[in-house]
Tab-separated table of C-alpha atoms and ligand atoms in Angstrom:
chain	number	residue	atom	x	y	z
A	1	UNK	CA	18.837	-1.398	-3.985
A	2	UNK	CA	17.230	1.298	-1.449
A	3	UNK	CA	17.710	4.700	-1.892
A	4	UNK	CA	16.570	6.686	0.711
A	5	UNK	CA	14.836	9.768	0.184
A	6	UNK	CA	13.915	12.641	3.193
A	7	UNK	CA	11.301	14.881	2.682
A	8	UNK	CA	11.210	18.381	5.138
A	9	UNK	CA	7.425	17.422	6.033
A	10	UNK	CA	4.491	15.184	5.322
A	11	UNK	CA	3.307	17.507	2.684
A	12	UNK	CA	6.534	17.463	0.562
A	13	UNK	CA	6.459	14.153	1.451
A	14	UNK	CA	3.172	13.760	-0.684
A	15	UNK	CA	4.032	16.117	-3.524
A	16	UNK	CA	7.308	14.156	-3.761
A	17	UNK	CA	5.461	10.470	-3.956
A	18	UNK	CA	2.881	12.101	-6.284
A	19	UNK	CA	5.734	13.279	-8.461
A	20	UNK	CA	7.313	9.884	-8.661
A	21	UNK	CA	3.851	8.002	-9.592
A	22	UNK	CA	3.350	10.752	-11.807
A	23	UNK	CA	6.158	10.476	-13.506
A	24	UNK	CA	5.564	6.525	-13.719
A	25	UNK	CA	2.382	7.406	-15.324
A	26	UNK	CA	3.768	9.646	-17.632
A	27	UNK	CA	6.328	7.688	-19.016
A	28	UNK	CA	3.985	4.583	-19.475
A	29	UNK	CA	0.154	5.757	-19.088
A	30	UNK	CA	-1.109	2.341	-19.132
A	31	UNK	CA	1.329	1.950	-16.138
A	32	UNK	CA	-0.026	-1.264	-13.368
A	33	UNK	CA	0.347	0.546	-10.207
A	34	UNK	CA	-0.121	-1.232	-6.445
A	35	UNK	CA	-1.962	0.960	-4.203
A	36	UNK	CA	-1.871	0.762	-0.387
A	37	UNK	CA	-4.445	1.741	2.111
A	38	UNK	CA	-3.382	3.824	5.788
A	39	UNK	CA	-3.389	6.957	7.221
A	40	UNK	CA	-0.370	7.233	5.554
A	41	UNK	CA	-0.648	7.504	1.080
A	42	UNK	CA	-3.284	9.895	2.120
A	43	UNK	CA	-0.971	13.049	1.278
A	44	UNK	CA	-0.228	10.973	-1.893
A	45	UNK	CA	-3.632	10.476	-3.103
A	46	UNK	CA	-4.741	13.995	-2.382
A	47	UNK	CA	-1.887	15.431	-4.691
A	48	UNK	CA	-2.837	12.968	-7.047
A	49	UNK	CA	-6.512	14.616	-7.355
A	50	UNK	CA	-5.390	17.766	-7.228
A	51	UNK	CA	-2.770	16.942	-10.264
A	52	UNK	CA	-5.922	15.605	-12.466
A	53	UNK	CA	-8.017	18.237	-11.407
A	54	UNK	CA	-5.322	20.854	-13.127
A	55	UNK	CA	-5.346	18.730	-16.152
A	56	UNK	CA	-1.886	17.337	-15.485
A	57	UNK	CA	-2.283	13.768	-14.813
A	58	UNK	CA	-4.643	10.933	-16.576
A	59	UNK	CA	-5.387	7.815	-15.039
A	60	UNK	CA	-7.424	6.757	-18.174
A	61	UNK	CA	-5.074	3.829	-18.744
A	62	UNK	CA	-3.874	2.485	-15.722
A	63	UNK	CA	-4.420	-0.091	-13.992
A	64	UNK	CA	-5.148	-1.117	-10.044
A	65	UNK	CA	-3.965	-3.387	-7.791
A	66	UNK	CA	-4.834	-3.003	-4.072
A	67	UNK	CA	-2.622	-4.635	-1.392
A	68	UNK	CA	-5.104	-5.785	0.761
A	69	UNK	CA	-8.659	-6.260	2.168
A	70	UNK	CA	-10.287	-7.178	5.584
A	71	UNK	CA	-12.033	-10.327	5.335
A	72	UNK	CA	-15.642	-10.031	6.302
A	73	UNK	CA	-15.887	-6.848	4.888
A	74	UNK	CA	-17.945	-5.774	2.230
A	75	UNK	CA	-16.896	-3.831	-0.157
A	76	UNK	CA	-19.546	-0.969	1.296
A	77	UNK	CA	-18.257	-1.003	4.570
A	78	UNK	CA	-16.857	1.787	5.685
A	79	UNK	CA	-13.894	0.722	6.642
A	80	UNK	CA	-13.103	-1.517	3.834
A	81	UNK	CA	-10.064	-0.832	1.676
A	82	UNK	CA	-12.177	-1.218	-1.524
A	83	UNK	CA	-14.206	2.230	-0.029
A	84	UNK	CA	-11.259	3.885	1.325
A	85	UNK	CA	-9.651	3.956	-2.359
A	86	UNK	CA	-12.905	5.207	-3.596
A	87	UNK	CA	-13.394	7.805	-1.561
A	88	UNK	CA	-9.740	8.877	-1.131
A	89	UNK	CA	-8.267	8.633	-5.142
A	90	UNK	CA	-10.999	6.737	-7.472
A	91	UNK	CA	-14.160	8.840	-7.355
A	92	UNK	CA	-12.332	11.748	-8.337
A	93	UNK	CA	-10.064	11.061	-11.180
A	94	UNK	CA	-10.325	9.357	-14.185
A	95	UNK	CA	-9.824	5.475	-13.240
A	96	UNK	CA	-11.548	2.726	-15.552
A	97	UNK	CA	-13.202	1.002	-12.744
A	98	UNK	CA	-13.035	-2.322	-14.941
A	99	UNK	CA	-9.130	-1.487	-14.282
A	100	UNK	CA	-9.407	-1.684	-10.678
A	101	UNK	CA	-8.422	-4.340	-8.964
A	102	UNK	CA	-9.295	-5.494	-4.869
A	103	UNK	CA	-8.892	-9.111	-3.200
A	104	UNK	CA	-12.027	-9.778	-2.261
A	105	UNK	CA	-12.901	-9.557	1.458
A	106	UNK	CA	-15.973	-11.508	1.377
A	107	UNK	CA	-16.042	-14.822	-0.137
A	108	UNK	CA	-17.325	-18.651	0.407
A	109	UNK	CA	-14.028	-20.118	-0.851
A	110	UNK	CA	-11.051	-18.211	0.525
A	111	UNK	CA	-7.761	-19.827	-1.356
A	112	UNK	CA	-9.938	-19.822	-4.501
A	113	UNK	CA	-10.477	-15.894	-3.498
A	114	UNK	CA	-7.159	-15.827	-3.322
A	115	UNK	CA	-6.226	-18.000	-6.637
A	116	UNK	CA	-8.469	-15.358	-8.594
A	117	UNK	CA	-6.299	-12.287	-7.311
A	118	UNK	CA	-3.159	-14.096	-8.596
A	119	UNK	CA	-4.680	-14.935	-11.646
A	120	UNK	CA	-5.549	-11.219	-12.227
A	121	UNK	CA	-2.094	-10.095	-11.056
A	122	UNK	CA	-0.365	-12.542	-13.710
A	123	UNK	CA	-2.907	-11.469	-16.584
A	124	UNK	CA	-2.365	-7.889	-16.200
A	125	UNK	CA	1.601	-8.656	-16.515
A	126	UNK	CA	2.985	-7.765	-12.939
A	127	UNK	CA	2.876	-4.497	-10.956
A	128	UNK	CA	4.883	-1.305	-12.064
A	129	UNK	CA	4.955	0.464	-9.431
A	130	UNK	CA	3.886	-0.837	-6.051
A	131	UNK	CA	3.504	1.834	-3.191
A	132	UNK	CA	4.143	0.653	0.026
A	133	UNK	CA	3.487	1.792	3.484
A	134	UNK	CA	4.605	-0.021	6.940
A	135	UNK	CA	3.714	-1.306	10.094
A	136	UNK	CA	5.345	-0.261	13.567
A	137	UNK	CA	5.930	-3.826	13.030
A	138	UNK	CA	7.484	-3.893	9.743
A	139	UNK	CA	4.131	-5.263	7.705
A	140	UNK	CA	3.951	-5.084	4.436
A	141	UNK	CA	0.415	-4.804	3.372
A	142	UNK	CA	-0.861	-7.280	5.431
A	143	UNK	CA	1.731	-9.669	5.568
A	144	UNK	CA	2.875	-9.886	9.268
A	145	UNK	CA	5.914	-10.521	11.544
A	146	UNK	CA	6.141	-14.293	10.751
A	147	UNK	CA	8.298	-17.557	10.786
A	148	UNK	CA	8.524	-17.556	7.066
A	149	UNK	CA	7.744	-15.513	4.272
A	150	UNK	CA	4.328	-16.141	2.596
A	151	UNK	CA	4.976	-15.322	-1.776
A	152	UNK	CA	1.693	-15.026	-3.135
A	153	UNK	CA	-1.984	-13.751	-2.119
A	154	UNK	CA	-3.239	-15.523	1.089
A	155	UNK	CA	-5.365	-15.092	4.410
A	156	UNK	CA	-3.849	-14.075	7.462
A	157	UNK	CA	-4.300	-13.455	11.201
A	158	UNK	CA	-3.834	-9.736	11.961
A	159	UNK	CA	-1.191	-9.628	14.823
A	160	UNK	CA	-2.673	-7.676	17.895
A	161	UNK	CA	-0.488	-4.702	17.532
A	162	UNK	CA	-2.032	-4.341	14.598
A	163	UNK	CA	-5.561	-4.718	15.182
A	164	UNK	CA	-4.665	-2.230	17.836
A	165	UNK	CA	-3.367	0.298	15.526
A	166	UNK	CA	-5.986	0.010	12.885
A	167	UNK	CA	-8.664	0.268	15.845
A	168	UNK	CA	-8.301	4.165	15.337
A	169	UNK	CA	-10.973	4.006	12.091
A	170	UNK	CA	-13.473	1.302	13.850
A	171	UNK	CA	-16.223	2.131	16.554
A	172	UNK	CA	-13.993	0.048	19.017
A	173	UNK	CA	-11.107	-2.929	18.948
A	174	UNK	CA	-13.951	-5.899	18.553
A	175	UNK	CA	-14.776	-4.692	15.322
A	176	UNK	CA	-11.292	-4.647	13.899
A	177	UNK	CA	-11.553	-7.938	11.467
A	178	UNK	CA	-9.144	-11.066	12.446
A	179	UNK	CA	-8.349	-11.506	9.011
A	180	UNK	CA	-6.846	-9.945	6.036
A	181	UNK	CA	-6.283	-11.336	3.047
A	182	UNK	CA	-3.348	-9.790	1.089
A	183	UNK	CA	-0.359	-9.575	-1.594
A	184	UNK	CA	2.391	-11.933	-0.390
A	185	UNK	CA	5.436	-10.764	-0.751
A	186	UNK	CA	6.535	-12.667	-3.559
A	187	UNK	CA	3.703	-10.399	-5.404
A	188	UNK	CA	5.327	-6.996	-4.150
A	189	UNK	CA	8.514	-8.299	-4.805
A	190	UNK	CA	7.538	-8.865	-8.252
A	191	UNK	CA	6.720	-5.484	-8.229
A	192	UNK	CA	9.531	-3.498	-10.841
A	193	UNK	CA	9.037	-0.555	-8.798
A	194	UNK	CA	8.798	0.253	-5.225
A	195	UNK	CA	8.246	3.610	-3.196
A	196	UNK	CA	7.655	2.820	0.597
A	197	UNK	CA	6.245	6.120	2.777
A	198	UNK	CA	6.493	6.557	5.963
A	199	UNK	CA	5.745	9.844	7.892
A	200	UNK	CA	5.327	8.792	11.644
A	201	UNK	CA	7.944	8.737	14.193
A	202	UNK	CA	6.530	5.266	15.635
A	203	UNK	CA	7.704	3.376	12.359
A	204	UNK	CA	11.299	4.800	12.459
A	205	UNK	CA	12.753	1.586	14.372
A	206	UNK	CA	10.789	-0.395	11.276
A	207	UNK	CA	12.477	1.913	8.849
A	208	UNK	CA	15.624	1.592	10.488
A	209	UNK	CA	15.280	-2.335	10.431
A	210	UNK	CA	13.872	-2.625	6.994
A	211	UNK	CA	17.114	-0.685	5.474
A	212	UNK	CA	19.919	-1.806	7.846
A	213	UNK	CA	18.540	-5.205	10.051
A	214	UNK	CA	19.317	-8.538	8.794
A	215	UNK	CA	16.623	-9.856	6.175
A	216	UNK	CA	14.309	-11.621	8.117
A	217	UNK	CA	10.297	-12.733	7.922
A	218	UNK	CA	9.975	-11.029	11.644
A	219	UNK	CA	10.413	-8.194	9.799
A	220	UNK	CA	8.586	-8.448	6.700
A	221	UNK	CA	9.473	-5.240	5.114
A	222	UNK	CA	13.806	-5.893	5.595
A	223	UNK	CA	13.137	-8.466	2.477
A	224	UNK	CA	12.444	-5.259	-0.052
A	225	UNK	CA	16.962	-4.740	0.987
A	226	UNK	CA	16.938	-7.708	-1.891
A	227	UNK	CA	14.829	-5.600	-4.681
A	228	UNK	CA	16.820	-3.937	-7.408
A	229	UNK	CA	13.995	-0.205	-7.131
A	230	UNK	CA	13.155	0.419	-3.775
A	231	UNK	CA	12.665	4.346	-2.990
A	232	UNK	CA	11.795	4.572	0.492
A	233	UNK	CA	10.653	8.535	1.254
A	234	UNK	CA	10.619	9.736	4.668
A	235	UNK	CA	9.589	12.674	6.698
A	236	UNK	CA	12.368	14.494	8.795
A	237	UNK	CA	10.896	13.611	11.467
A	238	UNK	CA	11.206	10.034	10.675
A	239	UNK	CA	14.642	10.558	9.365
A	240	UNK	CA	15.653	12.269	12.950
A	241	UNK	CA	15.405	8.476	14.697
A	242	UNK	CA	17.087	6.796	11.729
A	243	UNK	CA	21.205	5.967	11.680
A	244	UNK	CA	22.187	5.681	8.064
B	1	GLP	C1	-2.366	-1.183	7.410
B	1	GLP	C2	-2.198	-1.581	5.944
B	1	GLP	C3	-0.799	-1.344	5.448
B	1	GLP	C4	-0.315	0.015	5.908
B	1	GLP	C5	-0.263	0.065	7.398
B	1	GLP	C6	0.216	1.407	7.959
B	1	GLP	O1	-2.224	-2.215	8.303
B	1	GLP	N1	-2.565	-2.924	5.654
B	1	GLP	O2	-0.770	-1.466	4.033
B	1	GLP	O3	0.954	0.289	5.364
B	1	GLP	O4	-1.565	-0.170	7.911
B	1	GLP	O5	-0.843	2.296	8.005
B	1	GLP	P1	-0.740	3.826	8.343
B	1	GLP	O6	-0.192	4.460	7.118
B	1	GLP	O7	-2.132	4.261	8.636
B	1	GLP	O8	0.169	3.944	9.505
């Protein structure tokens, strides 16, 4: 089930996502939560901080799951998911970092890099709440428009439109990675919980798609109309370009 939620603005937006992984928290602090990377959780993450930094929220027990990594990158990179969680939510509350958990982007052996994510995934017991953003194109993570659905952690050629957006935090397009490797979405559908964002007018027709289309892998994100907790939150401006 979706239930779609519209936020006035991007900020109230964030305070409302912070309130629901708050309240996740809360309820169970050693809560497994799925964190996602993008321009977008930003608001999120901030409120998050700011919610530890008044004493009213304690990471001390959670746990991490990232959605994604480039492949290639190192975990120093700057543009690698692993430092963009750092910088943006980790360094400044109070995570275990033995609790934090990353595909990794750089390996030898790539479906043994990806075995090892699933294996960490099934010993921490599943994901409570996964956050989500999207893609113009309806990703999820990193899994792309597509023939078929792919269910677990795997490697995967970024589609152009992609690369393209995601060129924004590179010096220029040829450094953009090929490759991610991410969650499949068997993984986020695994997830118990699910709150998708999405704050920018250019993913309304994937919003509108992913809670009306038809469930279909060329638009990855229309499978979460078959999960039982799916809160997707929206800005109004968003919500203007959507038919409900
Ligand atoms: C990236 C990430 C996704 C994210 C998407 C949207 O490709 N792999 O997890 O949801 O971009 O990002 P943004 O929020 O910056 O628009």
């Amino acid at each position: 089930m979706v239930e779609l939620i519209v936020a006035e603005d991007y900020q109230r937006l964030s305070e409302q996502a912070a309130h629901i992984v708050a309240r996740q928290i809360r309820n169970k602090p050693d809560s497994v939560i799925g964190f996602a990377t993008g321009s977008t959780p930003l608001g999120l993450y901030r409120e998050l901080v700011e919610m530890h930094r008044q004493g009213e929220l304690s990471l001390a027990k959670v746990t991490t799951f990232n959605l994604d990594e480039y492949v290639g990158l190192s975990r120093e990179h700057p543009q690698s998911y692993y430092r963009f969680m750092w910088e943006n939510l980790f360094a400044h509350v109070d995570i275990e970092p033995d609790r934090i958990h990353f595909p990794a982007g750089l390996f030898t052996d790539g479906e043994a890099a990806c075995e090892a994510y699933e294996r960490e995934l099934e010993a921490a017991g599943g994901i409570d709440l996964q956050i989500l953003g999207i893609g113009a194109n309806g990703h999820i993570g990193f899994n792309e428009p597509a023939e078929s659905l792919t269910l677990s952690t795997h490697i995967v050629g970024l589609a152009e439109e992609t690369r393209q957006a995601n060129a924004r935090f590179f010096e220029n397009l040829a450094e953009v990675p090929r490759e991610a490797i991410t969650m499949g979405i068997g993984n986020i559908m695994n997830a118990r919980a699910i709150l998708l964002l999405a704050s920018d007018k250019n993913k309304a027709e994937a919003v509108q798609s992913m809670l009306t289309g038809k469930v279909d892998p060329k638009v990855p994100a229309s499978v979460l109309q078959l999960h039982p907790r799916v809160t997707v939150l929206v800005n109004a401006e968003v919500a203007a370009h959507l038919q409900t």
